[in-house]
Amino acid sequence: MGAIEKVIALEKEALDGWSSGNALEYGIHAHPEQTYFDNLGAQHTVAGIENIRKYVSNAFAELVEHQYEMVDLKARQYGDTVILTYQYHPTLPDGSPSANWAATVIYARFDNDWKMVHAGWTMLMPPPG
């Protein structure tokens, strides 16, 4: 398995944990010095896995189990770095869609282990009209 395929598999594993309703599961492949931001409560970068866990535990305390689709996934490798961009389209248990998100996630290789070093998430607004 090549680097891009490995990182995509790691990201899907993290998203599977998130979509199970446990927000902290998204960080299973996080580097201890990871950075994170979103356009909700983390508009300024949150640094360090412990700070990210605190933020996520509070901000996403009401997260429910759901299905998801990764839309328009792009992956690029630059040496020991892989950058993923995609949209996250969740569907709630009753079949209704939830807010879609755009993600940029960066993984870096440490020895032979890939770790998430940055994640940026933006909730997408519905189109006007």
mmCIF file of N, CA and C in Angstrom:
data_model
loop_
_atom_site.group_PDB
_atom_site.id
_atom_site.type_symbol
_atom_site.label_atom_id
_atom_site.label_comp_id
_atom_site.label_asym_id
_atom_site.label_seq_id
_atom_site.Cartn_x
_atom_site.Cartn_y
_atom_site.Cartn_z
ATOM 1 N N MET A 1 0.864 -1.175 0.000
ATOM 2 C CA MET A 1 0.000 0.000 0.000
ATOM 3 C C MET A 1 0.907 1.234 0.000
ATOM 4 N N GLY A 2 0.632 2.150 -0.915
ATOM 5 C CA GLY A 2 1.404 3.378 -0.997
ATOM 6 C C GLY A 2 0.997 4.372 0.084
ATOM 7 N N ALA A 3 1.771 5.438 0.185
ATOM 8 C CA ALA A 3 1.545 6.444 1.226
ATOM 9 C C ALA A 3 0.149 7.061 1.139
ATOM 10 N N ILE A 4 -0.278 7.428 -0.043
ATOM 11 C CA ILE A 4 -1.591 8.069 -0.185
ATOM 12 C C ILE A 4 -2.699 7.112 0.236
ATOM 13 N N GLU A 5 -2.615 5.869 -0.213
ATOM 14 C CA GLU A 5 -3.641 4.892 0.152
ATOM 15 C C GLU A 5 -3.655 4.649 1.658
ATOM 16 N N LYS A 6 -2.467 4.593 2.273
ATOM 17 C CA LYS A 6 -2.376 4.384 3.718
ATOM 18 C C LYS A 6 -3.015 5.542 4.475
ATOM 19 N N VAL A 7 -2.711 6.777 4.070
ATOM 20 C CA VAL A 7 -3.262 7.955 4.754
ATOM 21 C C VAL A 7 -4.772 8.026 4.574
ATOM 22 N N ILE A 8 -5.266 7.732 3.403
ATOM 23 C CA ILE A 8 -6.721 7.724 3.186
ATOM 24 C C ILE A 8 -7.365 6.683 4.098
ATOM 25 N N ALA A 9 -6.759 5.509 4.231
ATOM 26 C CA ALA A 9 -7.303 4.473 5.120
ATOM 27 C C ALA A 9 -7.304 4.952 6.571
ATOM 28 N N LEU A 10 -6.242 5.637 7.005
ATOM 29 C CA LEU A 10 -6.185 6.183 8.367
ATOM 30 C C LEU A 10 -7.276 7.227 8.582
ATOM 31 N N GLU A 11 -7.475 8.092 7.599
ATOM 32 C CA GLU A 11 -8.501 9.134 7.720
ATOM 33 C C GLU A 11 -9.888 8.512 7.782
ATOM 34 N N LYS A 12 -10.142 7.515 6.966
ATOM 35 C CA LYS A 12 -11.446 6.839 7.003
ATOM 36 C C LYS A 12 -11.666 6.152 8.350
ATOM 37 N N GLU A 13 -10.616 5.571 8.911
ATOM 38 C CA GLU A 13 -10.735 4.952 10.229
ATOM 39 C C GLU A 13 -11.095 6.008 11.281
ATOM 40 N N ALA A 14 -10.448 7.171 11.201
ATOM 41 C CA ALA A 14 -10.750 8.259 12.138
ATOM 42 C C ALA A 14 -12.184 8.754 11.950
ATOM 43 N N LEU A 15 -12.619 8.903 10.711
ATOM 44 C CA LEU A 15 -13.986 9.348 10.439
ATOM 45 C C LEU A 15 -15.012 8.304 10.880
ATOM 46 N N ASP A 16 -14.683 7.045 10.752
ATOM 47 C CA ASP A 16 -15.587 5.994 11.232
ATOM 48 C C ASP A 16 -15.791 6.126 12.742
ATOM 49 N N GLY A 17 -14.717 6.436 13.462
ATOM 50 C CA GLY A 17 -14.840 6.656 14.905
ATOM 51 C C GLY A 17 -15.705 7.860 15.214
ATOM 52 N N TRP A 18 -15.478 8.949 14.492
ATOM 53 C CA TRP A 18 -16.267 10.178 14.667
ATOM 54 C C TRP A 18 -17.737 9.888 14.387
ATOM 55 N N SER A 19 -18.009 9.217 13.277
ATOM 56 C CA SER A 19 -19.399 8.988 12.886
ATOM 57 C C SER A 19 -20.103 7.982 13.799
ATOM 58 N N SER A 20 -19.344 7.294 14.651
ATOM 59 C CA SER A 20 -19.957 6.400 15.629
ATOM 60 C C SER A 20 -20.563 7.189 16.787
ATOM 61 N N GLY A 21 -20.338 8.513 16.784
ATOM 62 C CA GLY A 21 -20.879 9.371 17.833
ATOM 63 C C GLY A 21 -19.863 9.729 18.898
ATOM 64 N N ASN A 22 -18.626 9.266 18.750
ATOM 65 C CA ASN A 22 -17.568 9.567 19.713
ATOM 66 C C ASN A 22 -16.581 10.538 19.076
ATOM 67 N N ALA A 23 -16.738 11.810 19.387
ATOM 68 C CA ALA A 23 -15.923 12.852 18.755
ATOM 69 C C ALA A 23 -14.427 12.656 18.973
ATOM 70 N N LEU A 24 -14.037 12.114 20.111
ATOM 71 C CA LEU A 24 -12.612 11.943 20.392
ATOM 72 C C LEU A 24 -11.958 10.887 19.510
ATOM 73 N N GLU A 25 -12.752 9.999 18.942
ATOM 74 C CA GLU A 25 -12.201 8.956 18.079
ATOM 75 C C GLU A 25 -11.546 9.524 16.825
ATOM 76 N N TYR A 26 -11.929 10.746 16.426
ATOM 77 C CA TYR A 26 -11.309 11.314 15.223
ATOM 78 C C TYR A 26 -9.807 11.520 15.437
ATOM 79 N N GLY A 27 -9.372 11.666 16.664
ATOM 80 C CA GLY A 27 -7.971 11.925 16.946
ATOM 81 C C GLY A 27 -7.103 10.690 17.119
ATOM 82 N N ILE A 28 -7.571 9.528 16.694
ATOM 83 C CA ILE A 28 -6.801 8.304 16.961
ATOM 84 C C ILE A 28 -5.438 8.281 16.281
ATOM 85 N N HIS A 29 -5.256 9.046 15.227
ATOM 86 C CA HIS A 29 -3.973 9.071 14.524
ATOM 87 C C HIS A 29 -3.285 10.426 14.660
ATOM 88 N N ALA A 30 -3.647 11.183 15.671
ATOM 89 C CA ALA A 30 -3.112 12.535 15.841
ATOM 90 C C ALA A 30 -1.698 12.520 16.417
ATOM 91 N N HIS A 31 -0.898 13.422 15.924
ATOM 92 C CA HIS A 31 0.421 13.683 16.494
ATOM 93 C C HIS A 31 0.212 14.512 17.762
ATOM 94 N N PRO A 32 1.021 14.323 18.802
ATOM 95 C CA PRO A 32 0.820 15.087 20.044
ATOM 96 C C PRO A 32 0.832 16.610 19.852
ATOM 97 N N GLU A 33 1.505 17.092 18.825
ATOM 98 C CA GLU A 33 1.583 18.539 18.575
ATOM 99 C C GLU A 33 0.662 18.986 17.441
ATOM 100 N N GLN A 34 -0.342 18.212 17.159
ATOM 101 C CA GLN A 34 -1.288 18.547 16.089
ATOM 102 C C GLN A 34 -1.882 19.937 16.306
ATOM 103 N N THR A 35 -2.252 20.597 15.207
ATOM 104 C CA THR A 35 -3.008 21.845 15.257
ATOM 105 C C THR A 35 -4.359 21.614 14.604
ATOM 106 N N TYR A 36 -5.332 22.447 15.004
ATOM 107 C CA TYR A 36 -6.706 22.264 14.547
ATOM 108 C C TYR A 36 -7.402 23.627 14.524
ATOM 109 N N PHE A 37 -8.286 23.808 13.547
ATOM 110 C CA PHE A 37 -9.219 24.933 13.607
ATOM 111 C C PHE A 37 -10.485 24.576 12.859
ATOM 112 N N ASP A 38 -11.559 25.292 13.181
ATOM 113 C CA ASP A 38 -12.808 25.203 12.452
ATOM 114 C C ASP A 38 -13.461 26.579 12.467
ATOM 115 N N ASN A 39 -14.571 26.718 11.788
ATOM 116 C CA ASN A 39 -15.226 28.027 11.740
ATOM 117 C C ASN A 39 -16.383 28.122 12.736
ATOM 118 N N LEU A 40 -16.337 27.292 13.770
ATOM 119 C CA LEU A 40 -17.322 27.391 14.845
ATOM 120 C C LEU A 40 -16.649 28.041 16.048
ATOM 121 N N GLY A 41 -16.123 27.245 16.966
ATOM 122 C CA GLY A 41 -15.516 27.779 18.175
ATOM 123 C C GLY A 41 -14.007 27.789 18.173
ATOM 124 N N ALA A 42 -13.390 27.244 17.133
ATOM 125 C CA ALA A 42 -11.923 27.187 17.065
ATOM 126 C C ALA A 42 -11.428 28.004 15.879
ATOM 127 N N GLN A 43 -11.877 29.251 15.824
ATOM 128 C CA GLN A 43 -11.474 30.109 14.713
ATOM 129 C C GLN A 43 -10.021 30.541 14.828
ATOM 130 N N HIS A 44 -9.474 30.424 16.017
ATOM 131 C CA HIS A 44 -8.036 30.588 16.212
ATOM 132 C C HIS A 44 -7.485 29.190 16.432
ATOM 133 N N THR A 45 -6.335 28.930 15.920
ATOM 134 C CA THR A 45 -5.771 27.589 15.970
ATOM 135 C C THR A 45 -5.679 27.050 17.391
ATOM 136 N N VAL A 46 -6.132 25.815 17.562
ATOM 137 C CA VAL A 46 -5.973 25.082 18.817
ATOM 138 C C VAL A 46 -4.762 24.176 18.614
ATOM 139 N N ALA A 47 -3.791 24.254 19.520
ATOM 140 C CA ALA A 47 -2.548 23.510 19.356
ATOM 141 C C ALA A 47 -2.379 22.483 20.468
ATOM 142 N N GLY A 48 -1.927 21.308 20.080
ATOM 143 C CA GLY A 48 -1.649 20.241 21.033
ATOM 144 C C GLY A 48 -2.853 19.342 21.221
ATOM 145 N N ILE A 49 -2.601 18.047 21.227
ATOM 146 C CA ILE A 49 -3.692 17.079 21.258
ATOM 147 C C ILE A 49 -4.552 17.212 22.511
ATOM 148 N N GLU A 50 -3.978 17.540 23.645
ATOM 149 C CA GLU A 50 -4.787 17.675 24.867
ATOM 150 C C GLU A 50 -5.744 18.862 24.754
ATOM 151 N N ASN A 51 -5.286 19.977 24.212
ATOM 152 C CA ASN A 51 -6.158 21.140 24.015
ATOM 153 C C ASN A 51 -7.242 20.851 22.983
ATOM 154 N N ILE A 52 -6.879 20.116 21.955
ATOM 155 C CA ILE A 52 -7.864 19.742 20.933
ATOM 156 C C ILE A 52 -8.924 18.830 21.540
ATOM 157 N N ARG A 53 -8.504 17.869 22.353
ATOM 158 C CA ARG A 53 -9.473 16.963 22.997
ATOM 159 C C ARG A 53 -10.447 17.737 23.877
ATOM 160 N N LYS A 54 -9.942 18.709 24.628
ATOM 161 C CA LYS A 54 -10.817 19.532 25.472
ATOM 162 C C LYS A 54 -11.825 20.290 24.613
ATOM 163 N N TYR A 55 -11.337 20.914 23.550
ATOM 164 C CA TYR A 55 -12.231 21.672 22.668
ATOM 165 C C TYR A 55 -13.293 20.751 22.055
ATOM 166 N N VAL A 56 -12.857 19.647 21.478
ATOM 167 C CA VAL A 56 -13.775 18.735 20.793
ATOM 168 C C VAL A 56 -14.802 18.155 21.764
ATOM 169 N N SER A 57 -14.367 17.801 22.964
ATOM 170 C CA SER A 57 -15.292 17.246 23.962
ATOM 171 C C SER A 57 -16.422 18.202 24.283
ATOM 172 N N ASN A 58 -16.114 19.483 24.340
ATOM 173 C CA ASN A 58 -17.147 20.490 24.618
ATOM 174 C C ASN A 58 -17.945 20.857 23.374
ATOM 175 N N ALA A 59 -17.258 21.145 22.286
ATOM 176 C CA ALA A 59 -17.929 21.645 21.082
ATOM 177 C C ALA A 59 -18.816 20.599 20.425
ATOM 178 N N PHE A 60 -18.448 19.331 20.549
ATOM 179 C CA PHE A 60 -19.193 18.280 19.855
ATOM 180 C C PHE A 60 -19.779 17.264 20.829
ATOM 181 N N ALA A 61 -20.145 17.744 21.999
ATOM 182 C CA ALA A 61 -20.717 16.876 23.036
ATOM 183 C C ALA A 61 -22.027 16.234 22.579
ATOM 184 N N GLU A 62 -22.734 16.886 21.681
ATOM 185 C CA GLU A 62 -24.033 16.379 21.214
ATOM 186 C C GLU A 62 -23.927 15.559 19.928
ATOM 187 N N LEU A 63 -22.727 15.208 19.526
ATOM 188 C CA LEU A 63 -22.526 14.434 18.300
ATOM 189 C C LEU A 63 -23.303 13.122 18.379
ATOM 190 N N VAL A 64 -24.036 12.816 17.322
ATOM 191 C CA VAL A 64 -24.805 11.566 17.276
ATOM 192 C C VAL A 64 -24.219 10.642 16.211
ATOM 193 N N GLU A 65 -24.469 9.379 16.385
ATOM 194 C CA GLU A 65 -24.044 8.399 15.384
ATOM 195 C C GLU A 65 -24.711 8.740 14.058
ATOM 196 N N HIS A 66 -23.960 8.610 12.976
ATOM 197 C CA HIS A 66 -24.484 8.950 11.659
ATOM 198 C C HIS A 66 -23.669 8.252 10.576
ATOM 199 N N GLN A 67 -24.172 8.304 9.381
ATOM 200 C CA GLN A 67 -23.458 7.830 8.198
ATOM 201 C C GLN A 67 -22.784 9.029 7.551
ATOM 202 N N TYR A 68 -21.793 8.783 6.723
ATOM 203 C CA TYR A 68 -21.140 9.895 6.044
ATOM 204 C C TYR A 68 -20.633 9.458 4.677
ATOM 205 N N GLU A 69 -20.367 10.456 3.874
ATOM 206 C CA GLU A 69 -19.742 10.245 2.574
ATOM 207 C C GLU A 69 -18.616 11.254 2.439
ATOM 208 N N MET A 70 -17.469 10.800 1.954
ATOM 209 C CA MET A 70 -16.368 11.698 1.612
ATOM 210 C C MET A 70 -16.558 12.063 0.139
ATOM 211 N N VAL A 71 -16.735 13.340 -0.139
ATOM 212 C CA VAL A 71 -17.034 13.801 -1.488
ATOM 213 C C VAL A 71 -15.843 14.594 -2.023
ATOM 214 N N ASP A 72 -15.510 14.347 -3.274
ATOM 215 C CA ASP A 72 -14.455 15.086 -3.973
ATOM 216 C C ASP A 72 -13.107 14.973 -3.253
ATOM 217 N N LEU A 73 -12.784 13.761 -2.808
ATOM 218 C CA LEU A 73 -11.521 13.517 -2.113
ATOM 219 C C LEU A 73 -10.342 13.722 -3.056
ATOM 220 N N LYS A 74 -9.408 14.536 -2.617
ATOM 221 C CA LYS A 74 -8.144 14.743 -3.330
ATOM 222 C C LYS A 74 -7.028 14.470 -2.339
ATOM 223 N N ALA A 75 -5.983 13.813 -2.795
ATOM 224 C CA ALA A 75 -4.831 13.519 -1.947
ATOM 225 C C ALA A 75 -3.565 13.793 -2.745
ATOM 226 N N ARG A 76 -2.639 14.503 -2.098
ATOM 227 C CA ARG A 76 -1.365 14.823 -2.739
ATOM 228 C C ARG A 76 -0.240 14.527 -1.756
ATOM 229 N N GLN A 77 0.822 13.906 -2.268
ATOM 230 C CA GLN A 77 1.983 13.622 -1.430
ATOM 231 C C GLN A 77 3.124 14.534 -1.830
ATOM 232 N N TYR A 78 3.765 15.093 -0.812
ATOM 233 C CA TYR A 78 4.943 15.934 -0.984
ATOM 234 C C TYR A 78 5.996 15.418 -0.009
ATOM 235 N N GLY A 79 6.832 14.502 -0.451
ATOM 236 C CA GLY A 79 7.831 13.913 0.436
ATOM 237 C C GLY A 79 7.160 13.134 1.552
ATOM 238 N N ASP A 80 7.445 13.517 2.799
ATOM 239 C CA ASP A 80 6.888 12.837 3.968
ATOM 240 C C ASP A 80 5.603 13.490 4.458
ATOM 241 N N THR A 81 4.898 14.166 3.550
ATOM 242 C CA THR A 81 3.650 14.841 3.890
ATOM 243 C C THR A 81 2.581 14.453 2.876
ATOM 244 N N VAL A 82 1.378 14.167 3.381
ATOM 245 C CA VAL A 82 0.219 13.925 2.510
ATOM 246 C C VAL A 82 -0.875 14.889 2.931
ATOM 247 N N ILE A 83 -1.428 15.592 1.953
ATOM 248 C CA ILE A 83 -2.508 16.547 2.199
ATOM 249 C C ILE A 83 -3.789 15.991 1.588
ATOM 250 N N LEU A 84 -4.822 15.908 2.425
ATOM 251 C CA LEU A 84 -6.144 15.474 1.972
ATOM 252 C C LEU A 84 -7.087 16.665 1.967
ATOM 253 N N THR A 85 -7.896 16.765 0.945
ATOM 254 C CA THR A 85 -9.002 17.725 0.935
ATOM 255 C C THR A 85 -10.243 16.964 0.494
ATOM 256 N N TYR A 86 -11.357 17.254 1.150
ATOM 257 C CA TYR A 86 -12.607 16.595 0.799
ATOM 258 C C TYR A 86 -13.756 17.323 1.483
ATOM 259 N N GLN A 87 -14.960 16.967 1.071
ATOM 260 C CA GLN A 87 -16.153 17.408 1.775
ATOM 261 C C GLN A 87 -16.711 16.213 2.542
ATOM 262 N N TYR A 88 -17.200 16.506 3.734
ATOM 263 C CA TYR A 88 -17.794 15.496 4.609
ATOM 264 C C TYR A 88 -19.292 15.734 4.597
ATOM 265 N N HIS A 89 -20.040 14.768 4.072
ATOM 266 C CA HIS A 89 -21.493 14.877 3.967
ATOM 267 C C HIS A 89 -22.135 13.858 4.904
ATOM 268 N N PRO A 90 -22.587 14.297 6.090
ATOM 269 C CA PRO A 90 -23.215 13.375 7.031
ATOM 270 C C PRO A 90 -24.714 13.209 6.784
ATOM 271 N N THR A 91 -25.212 12.028 7.119
ATOM 272 C CA THR A 91 -26.638 11.731 7.073
ATOM 273 C C THR A 91 -27.042 11.210 8.451
ATOM 274 N N LEU A 92 -28.051 11.822 9.035
ATOM 275 C CA LEU A 92 -28.507 11.463 10.377
ATOM 276 C C LEU A 92 -29.249 10.128 10.362
ATOM 277 N N PRO A 93 -29.434 9.506 11.530
ATOM 278 C CA PRO A 93 -30.086 8.190 11.589
ATOM 279 C C PRO A 93 -31.470 8.147 10.945
ATOM 280 N N ASP A 94 -32.198 9.270 10.953
ATOM 281 C CA ASP A 94 -33.528 9.274 10.341
ATOM 282 C C ASP A 94 -33.470 9.476 8.826
ATOM 283 N N GLY A 95 -32.242 9.549 8.265
ATOM 284 C CA GLY A 95 -32.074 9.711 6.831
ATOM 285 C C GLY A 95 -31.942 11.147 6.367
ATOM 286 N N SER A 96 -32.119 12.092 7.271
ATOM 287 C CA SER A 96 -32.007 13.493 6.874
ATOM 288 C C SER A 96 -30.539 13.922 6.839
ATOM 289 N N PRO A 97 -30.230 14.827 5.906
ATOM 290 C CA PRO A 97 -28.843 15.305 5.833
ATOM 291 C C PRO A 97 -28.547 16.274 6.973
ATOM 292 N N SER A 98 -27.296 16.331 7.359
ATOM 293 C CA SER A 98 -26.827 17.309 8.336
ATOM 294 C C SER A 98 -25.952 18.306 7.591
ATOM 295 N N ALA A 99 -25.375 19.240 8.304
ATOM 296 C CA ALA A 99 -24.521 20.244 7.672
ATOM 297 C C ALA A 99 -23.301 19.581 7.036
ATOM 298 N N ASN A 100 -22.981 20.002 5.836
ATOM 299 C CA ASN A 100 -21.794 19.510 5.154
ATOM 300 C C ASN A 100 -20.578 20.325 5.595
ATOM 301 N N TRP A 101 -19.437 19.690 5.548
ATOM 302 C CA TRP A 101 -18.180 20.310 5.955
ATOM 303 C C TRP A 101 -17.145 20.139 4.852
ATOM 304 N N ALA A 102 -16.197 21.081 4.795
ATOM 305 C CA ALA A 102 -15.016 20.942 3.947
ATOM 306 C C ALA A 102 -13.827 20.750 4.875
ATOM 307 N N ALA A 103 -12.948 19.835 4.513
ATOM 308 C CA ALA A 103 -11.800 19.521 5.359
ATOM 309 C C ALA A 103 -10.503 19.600 4.575
ATOM 310 N N THR A 104 -9.481 20.087 5.245
ATOM 311 C CA THR A 104 -8.102 19.984 4.789
ATOM 312 C C THR A 104 -7.342 19.334 5.939
ATOM 313 N N VAL A 105 -6.773 18.178 5.669
ATOM 314 C CA VAL A 105 -6.114 17.406 6.715
ATOM 315 C C VAL A 105 -4.711 17.042 6.227
ATOM 316 N N ILE A 106 -3.742 17.254 7.103
ATOM 317 C CA ILE A 106 -2.349 17.020 6.741
ATOM 318 C C ILE A 106 -1.769 15.929 7.638
ATOM 319 N N TYR A 107 -1.188 14.935 6.998
ATOM 320 C CA TYR A 107 -0.489 13.859 7.684
ATOM 321 C C TYR A 107 0.997 13.958 7.353
ATOM 322 N N ALA A 108 1.838 13.625 8.322
ATOM 323 C CA ALA A 108 3.278 13.578 8.112
ATOM 324 C C ALA A 108 3.801 12.221 8.575
ATOM 325 N N ARG A 109 4.860 11.776 7.912
ATOM 326 C CA ARG A 109 5.450 10.480 8.259
ATOM 327 C C ARG A 109 6.540 10.686 9.307
ATOM 328 N N PHE A 110 6.442 9.893 10.363
ATOM 329 C CA PHE A 110 7.447 9.855 11.415
ATOM 330 C C PHE A 110 7.947 8.417 11.454
ATOM 331 N N ASP A 111 9.175 8.193 10.997
ATOM 332 C CA ASP A 111 9.693 6.846 10.753
ATOM 333 C C ASP A 111 8.754 6.202 9.742
ATOM 334 N N ASN A 112 8.093 5.127 10.078
ATOM 335 C CA ASN A 112 7.158 4.499 9.127
ATOM 336 C C ASN A 112 5.711 4.674 9.561
ATOM 337 N N ASP A 113 5.458 5.631 10.430
ATOM 338 C CA ASP A 113 4.128 5.847 10.989
ATOM 339 C C ASP A 113 3.586 7.195 10.508
ATOM 340 N N TRP A 114 2.376 7.206 9.988
ATOM 341 C CA TRP A 114 1.733 8.440 9.540
ATOM 342 C C TRP A 114 0.879 8.996 10.669
ATOM 343 N N LYS A 115 1.034 10.285 10.940
ATOM 344 C CA LYS A 115 0.276 10.957 11.992
ATOM 345 C C LYS A 115 -0.372 12.220 11.432
ATOM 346 N N MET A 116 -1.586 12.501 11.907
ATOM 347 C CA MET A 116 -2.274 13.732 11.536
ATOM 348 C C MET A 116 -1.593 14.884 12.281
ATOM 349 N N VAL A 117 -1.096 15.868 11.534
ATOM 350 C CA VAL A 117 -0.422 16.999 12.164
ATOM 351 C C VAL A 117 -1.252 18.279 12.109
ATOM 352 N N HIS A 118 -2.246 18.307 11.235
ATOM 353 C CA HIS A 118 -3.140 19.472 11.170
ATOM 354 C C HIS A 118 -4.474 19.059 10.563
ATOM 355 N N ALA A 119 -5.547 19.643 11.097
ATOM 356 C CA ALA A 119 -6.881 19.463 10.512
ATOM 357 C C ALA A 119 -7.601 20.797 10.554
ATOM 358 N N GLY A 120 -8.130 21.194 9.428
ATOM 359 C CA GLY A 120 -8.943 22.408 9.344
ATOM 360 C C GLY A 120 -10.290 22.052 8.749
ATOM 361 N N TRP A 121 -11.356 22.419 9.474
ATOM 362 C CA TRP A 121 -12.717 22.079 9.065
ATOM 363 C C TRP A 121 -13.552 23.349 8.943
ATOM 364 N N THR A 122 -14.334 23.424 7.877
ATOM 365 C CA THR A 122 -15.218 24.564 7.661
ATOM 366 C C THR A 122 -16.622 24.053 7.384
ATOM 367 N N MET A 123 -17.584 24.493 8.213
ATOM 368 C CA MET A 123 -18.972 24.125 7.935
ATOM 369 C C MET A 123 -19.413 24.905 6.701
ATOM 370 N N LEU A 124 -19.958 24.181 5.739
ATOM 371 C CA LEU A 124 -20.383 24.803 4.506
ATOM 372 C C LEU A 124 -21.795 25.361 4.650
ATOM 373 N N MET A 125 -21.958 26.558 4.203
ATOM 374 C CA MET A 125 -23.275 27.198 4.247
ATOM 375 C C MET A 125 -24.085 26.761 3.040
ATOM 376 N N PRO A 126 -25.391 26.623 3.218
ATOM 377 C CA PRO A 126 -26.214 26.277 2.053
ATOM 378 C C PRO A 126 -26.171 27.417 1.042
ATOM 379 N N PRO A 127 -26.297 27.084 -0.233
ATOM 380 C CA PRO A 127 -26.280 28.141 -1.236
ATOM 381 C C PRO A 127 -27.471 29.095 -1.056
ATOM 382 N N PRO A 128 -27.280 30.368 -1.361
ATOM 383 C CA PRO A 128 -28.383 31.322 -1.231
ATOM 384 C C PRO A 128 -29.544 30.944 -2.161
ATOM 385 N N GLY A 129 -30.738 31.301 -1.732
ATOM 386 C CA GLY A 129 -31.888 31.134 -2.607
ATOM 387 C C GLY A 129 -32.754 30.043 -2.161
#
